Amino acid sequence: MSKAFIAAVLQDSLDCTGVAATKTADDLVGAIVAELKLEGGFTLPSFGTFSVHKTKARKALNPRTGEPVRVKAGKTVRFKASPNLKKTMQS
């Protein structure tokens, strides 16, 4: 799914201009990102939960050269589907 897809759905649903739908989609994604940064998680009922998890520093291999590379510690976002979404996907 892309912001363009979200904007198209919003435009059809709200019967608004493409510019307004694109701005709304940008604002929606921005609000989700801000909430993840601030609270460390975001839940959309009946869809799922996004949560921020810390990753440890580790060693990896460069796939081109096979040379060992150090990867810094960081953060990543994980998603867990809600039971309703899982049930819908099985049908």
Coordinates of N, CA and C in Angstrom, one line a residue:
M1 N 0.9 -1.2 0.0 CA 0.0 0.0 0.0 C 0.9 1.2 0.0
S2 N 0.5 2.2 -0.7 CA 1.3 3.4 -0.8 C 0.4 4.6 -0.4
K3 N 1.1 5.8 -0.3 CA 0.3 7.0 0.1 C -0.6 7.4 -1.1
A4 N -0.2 7.1 -2.3 CA -1.1 7.4 -3.5 C -2.3 6.5 -3.4
F5 N -2.2 5.3 -3.0 CA -3.4 4.4 -2.8 C -4.3 5.0 -1.8
I6 N -3.7 5.3 -0.6 CA -4.5 5.9 0.5 C -5.2 7.2 0.0
A7 N -4.5 8.0 -0.7 CA -5.1 9.3 -1.2 C -6.2 9.0 -2.2
A8 N -6.1 8.0 -3.0 CA -7.1 7.7 -4.0 C -8.4 7.2 -3.2
V9 N -8.2 6.3 -2.2 CA -9.3 5.9 -1.4 C -10.0 7.0 -0.7
L10 N -9.2 7.9 -0.1 CA -9.8 9.1 0.5 C -10.5 10.0 -0.4
Q11 N -10.0 10.2 -1.6 CA -10.6 11.0 -2.6 C -12.0 10.5 -3.0
D12 N -12.0 9.2 -3.2 CA -13.3 8.5 -3.6 C -14.3 8.6 -2.5
S13 N -13.8 8.3 -1.2 CA -14.7 8.3 -0.1 C -15.2 9.6 0.3
L14 N -14.4 10.6 0.3 CA -14.8 12.0 0.8 C -15.2 12.9 -0.4
D15 N -15.1 12.4 -1.6 CA -15.5 13.2 -2.8 C -14.8 14.6 -2.7
C16 N -13.5 14.5 -2.6 CA -12.7 15.8 -2.5 C -11.7 15.8 -3.7
T17 N -10.9 16.8 -3.8 CA -9.9 16.9 -4.8 C -8.7 16.0 -4.5
G18 N -7.9 15.8 -5.5 CA -6.7 14.9 -5.4 C -5.7 15.6 -4.5
V19 N -5.6 16.9 -4.6 CA -4.6 17.6 -3.7 C -5.0 17.5 -2.3
A20 N -6.3 17.7 -2.0 CA -6.8 17.6 -0.6 C -6.6 16.2 0.0
A21 N -6.9 15.2 -0.9 CA -6.7 13.8 -0.5 C -5.3 13.4 -0.2
T22 N -4.4 13.9 -1.1 CA -2.9 13.7 -0.9 C -2.4 14.3 0.4
K23 N -2.9 15.6 0.6 CA -2.5 16.3 1.9 C -3.0 15.5 3.1
T24 N -4.2 15.0 3.0 CA -4.8 14.2 4.1 C -4.0 12.9 4.4
A25 N -3.6 12.3 3.3 CA -2.8 11.0 3.4 C -1.5 11.3 4.0
D26 N -0.8 12.4 3.6 CA 0.4 12.8 4.2 C 0.3 13.1 5.7
D27 N -0.8 13.8 6.0 CA -1.0 14.2 7.4 C -1.2 12.9 8.2
L28 N -2.0 11.9 7.7 CA -2.3 10.7 8.4 C -1.0 9.9 8.7
V29 N -0.1 9.8 7.6 CA 1.1 9.0 7.8 C 2.0 9.8 8.8
G30 N 2.1 11.1 8.7 CA 2.9 11.9 9.6 C 2.4 11.8 11.0
A31 N 1.1 11.7 11.2 CA 0.6 11.5 12.6 C 1.0 10.2 13.2
I32 N 0.9 9.1 12.3 CA 1.3 7.8 12.8 C 2.8 7.8 13.1
V33 N 3.6 8.4 12.3 CA 5.1 8.4 12.6 C 5.3 9.2 13.9
A34 N 4.7 10.3 14.1 CA 4.9 11.1 15.3 C 4.4 10.3 16.5
E35 N 3.4 9.6 16.4 CA 2.9 8.8 17.5 C 3.9 7.6 17.9
L36 N 4.4 7.0 16.8 CA 5.4 6.0 17.0 C 6.7 6.5 17.7
K37 N 7.1 7.7 17.3 CA 8.3 8.4 18.0 C 8.0 8.7 19.4
L38 N 6.8 9.3 19.6 CA 6.4 9.8 21.0 C 6.1 8.7 21.9
E39 N 5.2 7.8 21.5 CA 4.7 6.8 22.5 C 5.4 5.4 22.3
G40 N 6.0 5.2 21.2 CA 6.7 3.9 20.9 C 5.7 2.8 20.4
G41 N 4.5 3.2 20.1 CA 3.5 2.3 19.5 C 2.3 3.0 19.0
F42 N 1.5 2.2 18.2 CA 0.3 2.8 17.6 C -0.6 1.6 17.3
T43 N -1.9 1.7 17.7 CA -2.8 0.7 17.5 C -4.0 1.2 16.6
L44 N -4.3 0.4 15.6 CA -5.5 0.6 14.8 C -6.5 -0.5 15.2
P45 N -7.5 -0.3 15.9 CA -8.5 -1.3 16.3 C -9.0 -2.1 15.1
S46 N -9.1 -3.4 15.2 CA -9.5 -4.3 14.2 C -8.5 -4.4 13.0
F47 N -7.4 -3.8 13.1 CA -6.3 -3.9 12.1 C -5.1 -4.5 12.7
G48 N -4.5 -3.8 13.7 CA -3.3 -4.3 14.3 C -2.5 -3.3 15.1
T49 N -1.4 -3.6 15.6 CA -0.5 -2.8 16.4 C 0.9 -2.6 15.8
F50 N 1.3 -1.4 15.7 CA 2.7 -1.1 15.3 C 3.5 -0.8 16.6
S51 N 4.7 -1.3 16.8 CA 5.4 -1.0 17.9 C 6.9 -0.9 17.6
V52 N 7.6 0.0 18.3 CA 9.0 0.3 18.1 C 9.8 -0.7 19.0
H53 N 10.8 -1.3 18.4 CA 11.7 -2.2 19.1 C 13.1 -1.8 18.9
K54 N 13.9 -1.9 19.9 CA 15.4 -1.6 19.8 C 16.1 -2.9 19.2
T55 N 17.1 -2.6 18.4 CA 17.9 -3.7 17.9 C 19.3 -3.5 18.4
K56 N 20.0 -4.6 18.7 CA 21.3 -4.6 19.2 C 22.4 -4.4 18.1
A57 N 23.5 -3.9 18.5 CA 24.6 -3.9 17.5 C 25.0 -5.3 17.2
R58 N 25.4 -5.6 15.9 CA 25.7 -6.9 15.6 C 26.7 -6.9 14.4
K59 N 27.2 -8.1 14.1 CA 28.1 -8.3 12.9 C 27.3 -8.9 11.8
A60 N 27.5 -8.4 10.6 CA 26.9 -9.0 9.4 C 27.9 -9.2 8.3
L61 N 27.5 -9.8 7.2 CA 28.4 -10.0 6.1 C 27.9 -9.1 4.9
N62 N 28.9 -8.5 4.3 CA 28.6 -7.8 3.0 C 28.3 -8.8 2.0
P63 N 27.1 -8.8 1.3 CA 26.8 -9.9 0.4 C 27.7 -9.9 -0.9
R64 N 28.2 -8.7 -1.2 CA 29.1 -8.7 -2.4 C 30.5 -9.3 -2.2
T65 N 31.1 -8.9 -1.1 CA 32.5 -9.2 -0.8 C 32.6 -10.3 0.2
G66 N 31.6 -10.6 1.0 CA 31.7 -11.6 2.1 C 32.4 -11.0 3.3
E67 N 32.8 -9.8 3.3 CA 33.6 -9.2 4.3 C 32.7 -8.9 5.5
P68 N 33.1 -9.1 6.7 CA 32.3 -8.8 7.9 C 32.1 -7.3 8.1
V69 N 30.9 -6.9 8.5 CA 30.6 -5.5 8.7 C 29.9 -5.3 10.0
R70 N 30.2 -4.2 10.7 CA 29.5 -3.9 12.0 C 28.2 -3.2 11.7
V71 N 27.1 -3.6 12.3 CA 25.8 -2.9 12.2 C 25.5 -2.2 13.5
K72 N 25.3 -0.9 13.5 CA 25.0 -0.2 14.7 C 23.7 -0.6 15.3
A73 N 23.5 -0.4 16.6 CA 22.3 -0.6 17.3 C 21.3 0.5 16.8
G74 N 20.0 0.2 16.7 CA 19.0 1.1 16.2 C 17.6 0.7 16.7
K75 N 16.7 1.2 15.9 CA 15.3 0.9 16.2 C 14.6 0.4 14.9
T76 N 13.6 -0.4 15.1 CA 12.8 -0.9 14.0 C 11.3 -0.9 14.4
V77 N 10.4 -0.9 13.4 CA 9.0 -1.0 13.7 C 8.5 -2.4 13.4
R78 N 7.8 -3.0 14.3 CA 7.1 -4.3 14.1 C 5.6 -4.1 14.1
F79 N 5.0 -5.1 13.4 CA 3.5 -5.1 13.2 C 3.0 -6.4 13.7
K80 N 1.9 -6.3 14.5 CA 1.2 -7.5 14.9 C -0.2 -7.4 14.5
A81 N -0.7 -8.3 13.7 CA -2.1 -8.2 13.2 C -3.1 -8.5 14.3
S82 N -4.2 -7.9 14.3 CA -5.3 -8.1 15.2 C -6.0 -9.5 14.9
P83 N -6.6 -10.0 15.9 CA -7.3 -11.3 15.7 C -8.4 -11.1 14.6
N84 N -9.1 -9.9 14.5 CA -10.1 -9.7 13.5 C -9.4 -9.7 12.1
L85 N -8.3 -9.2 11.9 CA -7.6 -9.1 10.6 C -7.2 -10.6 10.3
K86 N -6.6 -11.3 11.2 CA -6.2 -12.7 11.0 C -7.4 -13.5 10.5
K87 N -8.5 -13.3 11.2 CA -9.7 -14.1 10.9 C -10.2 -13.7 9.5
T88 N -10.2 -12.5 9.1 CA -10.6 -12.0 7.8 C -9.7 -12.6 6.7
M89 N -8.4 -12.7 7.0 CA -7.5 -13.2 6.0 C -7.6 -14.7 5.8
Q90 N -8.1 -15.4 6.7 CA -8.3 -16.8 6.6 C -9.5 -17.2 5.8
S91 N -10.5 -16.3 5.7 CA -11.7 -16.6 5.0 C -11.6 -16.5 3.5

